[in-house]
Amino acid sequence: MIFNVNWMKIKFLKAFKGDSILLSFIDSENIERNILIDGGTGSTYFENKSRKKGELYTIIELIKSENKRIDLLVLTHIDDDHIGGILRWIAKDQDAFKLIDKVWFNSGKSIAEYLESLVNEELELTLDIFKDTLTSIKQAKTFEDYLIENNIWDRKIILKGLDCEKNGLKIQILSPTVKKLEKLLNEFRKPKHN
């Protein structure tokens, strides 16, 4: 990345064998911006058993309380140790989408469209979102549908060699290659739980 900003802070969140990184910076117009890269495991947001709030939860609440935004959410891939915290946040906070400007995410369907190939249904991420907090009926929805419905998905394939600018940052994408996307689409299988 090439920076054209006044200052930048990089915070590595405690992500429990996963990854979650927050880049905060002041852009050339003196506006504080936030780019969140991945969300770690579900426990990075909230531990269901102990009911303990994780570092991702704390960061999100701080951003809200300061009337700031997540200007860009980058989800590098769908392994639970990268996306689990984001999925748990969305499942527990019906207004999560209001905090996010844009999401970069290579979904299974978008990869299949790009490669003009069949969709691998195992790449589809489902969300259990309460439509109404007063009921116990869950609405099953895909993550991709959630992004589209809330108009936060910057629906383009993110590939090695892509150069773009976001709020004064020049970003160069290092991965994935087309070959890695093909492998993901053709070989990915969800872990079997007994």
Short mmCIF file of C-alpha atoms in Angstrom, two decimals:
data_model
loop_
_atom_site.label_atom_id
_atom_site.label_comp_id
_atom_site.label_asym_id
_atom_site.label_seq_id
_atom_site.Cartn_x
_atom_site.Cartn_y
_atom_site.Cartn_z
CA MET A 1 0.00 0.00 0.00
CA ILE A 2 1.11 3.52 -0.71
CA PHE A 3 -0.09 6.05 1.82
CA ASN A 4 -1.10 9.62 1.09
CA VAL A 5 -2.46 10.33 4.56
CA ASN A 6 -1.58 12.52 7.55
CA TRP A 7 -1.18 9.61 10.02
CA MET A 8 -2.05 5.94 10.30
CA LYS A 9 -2.57 3.54 13.18
CA ILE A 10 -2.56 -0.23 12.63
CA LYS A 11 -4.22 -2.41 15.28
CA PHE A 12 -4.04 -6.20 15.26
CA LEU A 13 -7.09 -7.46 17.11
CA LYS A 14 -6.95 -10.51 19.35
CA ALA A 15 -8.49 -12.92 16.85
CA PHE A 16 -8.05 -16.37 18.45
CA LYS A 17 -5.94 -18.18 15.83
CA GLY A 18 -7.34 -15.91 13.15
CA ASP A 19 -6.77 -12.54 11.58
CA SER A 20 -8.40 -9.16 12.13
CA ILE A 21 -6.64 -5.88 11.43
CA LEU A 22 -7.93 -2.32 11.75
CA LEU A 23 -6.25 0.46 9.78
CA SER A 24 -7.28 3.92 11.04
CA PHE A 25 -6.00 7.05 9.37
CA ILE A 26 -6.66 10.73 8.72
CA ASP A 27 -7.14 11.33 5.00
CA SER A 28 -6.07 14.39 3.01
CA GLU A 29 -9.40 16.09 3.87
CA ASN A 30 -8.72 15.61 7.61
CA ILE A 31 -11.41 12.90 8.01
CA GLU A 32 -10.68 9.82 10.11
CA ARG A 33 -11.14 6.64 8.05
CA ASN A 34 -11.22 2.97 9.06
CA ILE A 35 -10.45 -0.10 7.01
CA LEU A 36 -11.17 -3.42 8.72
CA ILE A 37 -9.45 -6.46 7.24
CA ASP A 38 -11.13 -9.70 8.35
CA GLY A 39 -12.88 -10.37 11.64
CA GLY A 40 -11.13 -13.36 13.20
CA THR A 41 -13.15 -16.21 14.67
CA GLY A 42 -16.63 -15.73 16.12
CA SER A 43 -15.05 -15.22 19.56
CA THR A 44 -13.25 -12.14 18.26
CA TYR A 45 -16.69 -10.49 18.37
CA PHE A 46 -18.53 -12.40 21.09
CA GLU A 47 -17.96 -15.68 22.92
CA ASN A 48 -21.31 -17.47 23.08
CA LYS A 49 -20.51 -19.80 26.00
CA SER A 50 -18.87 -17.31 28.36
CA ARG A 51 -20.86 -14.33 27.01
CA LYS A 52 -17.55 -12.42 26.90
CA LYS A 53 -17.26 -9.56 24.42
CA GLY A 54 -14.22 -9.75 22.17
CA GLU A 55 -11.90 -7.10 20.80
CA LEU A 56 -13.85 -6.79 17.53
CA TYR A 57 -16.99 -5.99 19.55
CA THR A 58 -15.09 -3.34 21.53
CA ILE A 59 -13.65 -1.72 18.37
CA ILE A 60 -17.04 -1.65 16.64
CA GLU A 61 -18.71 -0.07 19.66
CA LEU A 62 -15.92 2.55 19.85
CA ILE A 63 -16.34 3.42 16.16
CA LYS A 64 -20.12 3.77 16.72
CA SER A 65 -19.74 5.92 19.84
CA GLU A 66 -17.40 8.30 18.00
CA ASN A 67 -19.82 8.56 15.03
CA LYS A 68 -17.20 7.11 12.70
CA ARG A 69 -17.55 4.45 10.01
CA ILE A 70 -15.93 1.36 8.68
CA ASP A 71 -15.16 2.89 5.30
CA LEU A 72 -14.05 -0.44 3.86
CA LEU A 73 -14.44 -4.00 5.15
CA VAL A 74 -12.09 -6.43 3.40
CA LEU A 75 -12.86 -10.12 3.75
CA THR A 76 -9.90 -12.02 2.39
CA HIS A 77 -11.55 -15.45 2.34
CA ILE A 78 -14.27 -17.53 3.99
CA ASP A 79 -12.28 -19.58 6.48
CA ASP A 80 -13.87 -19.19 9.90
CA ASP A 81 -10.70 -17.70 11.40
CA HIS A 82 -11.07 -14.74 9.04
CA ILE A 83 -14.82 -14.25 8.62
CA GLY A 84 -16.35 -15.82 11.77
CA GLY A 85 -16.27 -12.59 13.82
CA ILE A 86 -17.98 -10.61 11.04
CA LEU A 87 -20.72 -13.24 10.66
CA ARG A 88 -21.33 -13.26 14.43
CA TRP A 89 -21.48 -9.43 14.49
CA ILE A 90 -24.06 -9.38 11.70
CA ALA A 91 -26.11 -12.13 13.37
CA LYS A 92 -26.18 -10.27 16.70
CA ASP A 93 -26.48 -6.65 15.49
CA GLN A 94 -29.36 -6.01 13.09
CA ASP A 95 -27.92 -2.56 12.30
CA ALA A 96 -24.37 -3.75 11.51
CA PHE A 97 -24.71 -2.79 7.84
CA LYS A 98 -25.35 0.85 8.80
CA LEU A 99 -21.75 1.17 10.03
CA ILE A 100 -20.14 -0.19 6.83
CA ASP A 101 -19.69 1.84 3.65
CA LYS A 102 -18.35 -0.88 1.32
CA VAL A 103 -17.28 -4.53 1.47
CA TRP A 104 -14.68 -6.27 -0.65
CA PHE A 105 -15.52 -9.98 -0.78
CA ASN A 106 -15.11 -12.67 -3.41
CA SER A 107 -18.28 -14.72 -2.96
CA GLY A 108 -18.73 -18.17 -4.43
CA LYS A 109 -21.35 -16.88 -6.86
CA SER A 110 -19.27 -13.91 -7.98
CA ILE A 111 -16.21 -16.15 -8.50
CA ALA A 112 -18.33 -18.56 -10.57
CA GLU A 113 -19.70 -15.67 -12.66
CA TYR A 114 -16.21 -14.28 -13.20
CA LEU A 115 -14.85 -17.69 -14.24
CA GLU A 116 -18.02 -18.48 -16.22
CA SER A 117 -18.30 -21.71 -14.26
CA LEU A 118 -20.81 -23.59 -12.12
CA VAL A 119 -21.45 -22.32 -8.61
CA ASN A 120 -19.98 -24.37 -5.74
CA GLU A 121 -22.88 -24.30 -3.25
CA GLU A 122 -20.48 -25.20 -0.43
CA LEU A 123 -18.99 -21.71 -0.71
CA GLU A 124 -22.34 -20.16 0.23
CA LEU A 125 -22.32 -18.64 3.70
CA THR A 126 -25.63 -18.59 5.53
CA LEU A 127 -26.60 -16.22 8.29
CA ASP A 128 -29.07 -16.74 11.10
CA ILE A 129 -30.53 -13.31 11.57
CA PHE A 130 -33.50 -12.53 13.79
CA LYS A 131 -36.01 -10.64 11.68
CA ASP A 132 -37.73 -9.43 14.85
CA THR A 133 -36.06 -9.58 18.25
CA LEU A 134 -39.42 -10.38 19.85
CA THR A 135 -39.74 -13.69 18.02
CA SER A 136 -37.64 -16.81 18.01
CA ILE A 137 -38.07 -17.51 14.30
CA LYS A 138 -34.79 -17.15 12.46
CA GLN A 139 -34.52 -16.04 8.87
CA ALA A 140 -31.91 -17.96 6.94
CA LYS A 141 -30.15 -15.64 4.54
CA THR A 142 -26.91 -15.84 2.63
CA PHE A 143 -24.11 -13.43 3.39
CA GLU A 144 -24.08 -12.39 -0.27
CA ASP A 145 -27.82 -11.56 -0.11
CA TYR A 146 -27.19 -9.50 3.03
CA LEU A 147 -24.48 -7.46 1.29
CA ILE A 148 -26.64 -6.86 -1.79
CA GLU A 149 -29.82 -6.06 0.16
CA ASN A 150 -27.99 -3.46 2.26
CA ASN A 151 -26.07 -1.99 -0.69
CA ILE A 152 -22.66 -2.32 0.96
CA TRP A 153 -20.96 -4.75 -1.43
CA ASP A 154 -18.47 -3.34 -3.90
CA ARG A 155 -19.31 -6.24 -6.18
CA LYS A 156 -16.14 -6.81 -8.12
CA ILE A 157 -13.66 -9.64 -8.09
CA ILE A 158 -10.60 -8.76 -6.02
CA LEU A 159 -7.53 -10.19 -7.77
CA LYS A 160 -3.76 -10.00 -7.64
CA GLY A 161 -2.54 -6.96 -9.57
CA LEU A 162 -5.64 -4.84 -8.96
CA ASP A 163 -4.65 -1.30 -8.04
CA CYS A 164 -7.18 1.07 -6.56
CA GLU A 165 -7.44 4.10 -4.34
CA LYS A 166 -9.63 4.40 -1.26
CA ASN A 167 -9.71 7.62 0.74
CA GLY A 168 -6.12 8.58 -0.05
CA LEU A 169 -4.67 5.06 0.17
CA LYS A 170 -3.34 3.47 -2.95
CA ILE A 171 -3.96 -0.24 -2.52
CA GLN A 172 -2.29 -2.98 -4.55
CA ILE A 173 -3.83 -6.44 -4.24
CA LEU A 174 -1.28 -9.26 -3.84
CA SER A 175 -3.64 -12.26 -3.85
CA PRO A 176 -5.60 -14.26 -4.99
CA THR A 177 -4.65 -15.20 -8.52
CA VAL A 178 -7.18 -16.51 -11.04
CA LYS A 179 -5.65 -19.96 -10.52
CA LYS A 180 -6.33 -19.78 -6.75
CA LEU A 181 -9.94 -18.73 -7.39
CA GLU A 182 -10.37 -21.69 -9.77
CA LYS A 183 -8.97 -24.05 -7.13
CA LEU A 184 -11.26 -22.60 -4.44
CA LEU A 185 -14.33 -22.89 -6.65
CA ASN A 186 -13.58 -26.47 -7.65
CA GLU A 187 -12.10 -27.95 -4.48
CA PHE A 188 -13.63 -26.18 -1.46
CA ARG A 189 -15.71 -28.43 0.80
CA LYS A 190 -17.28 -27.47 4.12
CA PRO A 191 -15.88 -29.35 7.11
CA LYS A 192 -18.14 -32.23 8.15
CA HIS A 193 -19.37 -32.01 11.75
CA ASN A 194 -20.33 -35.19 13.61
#
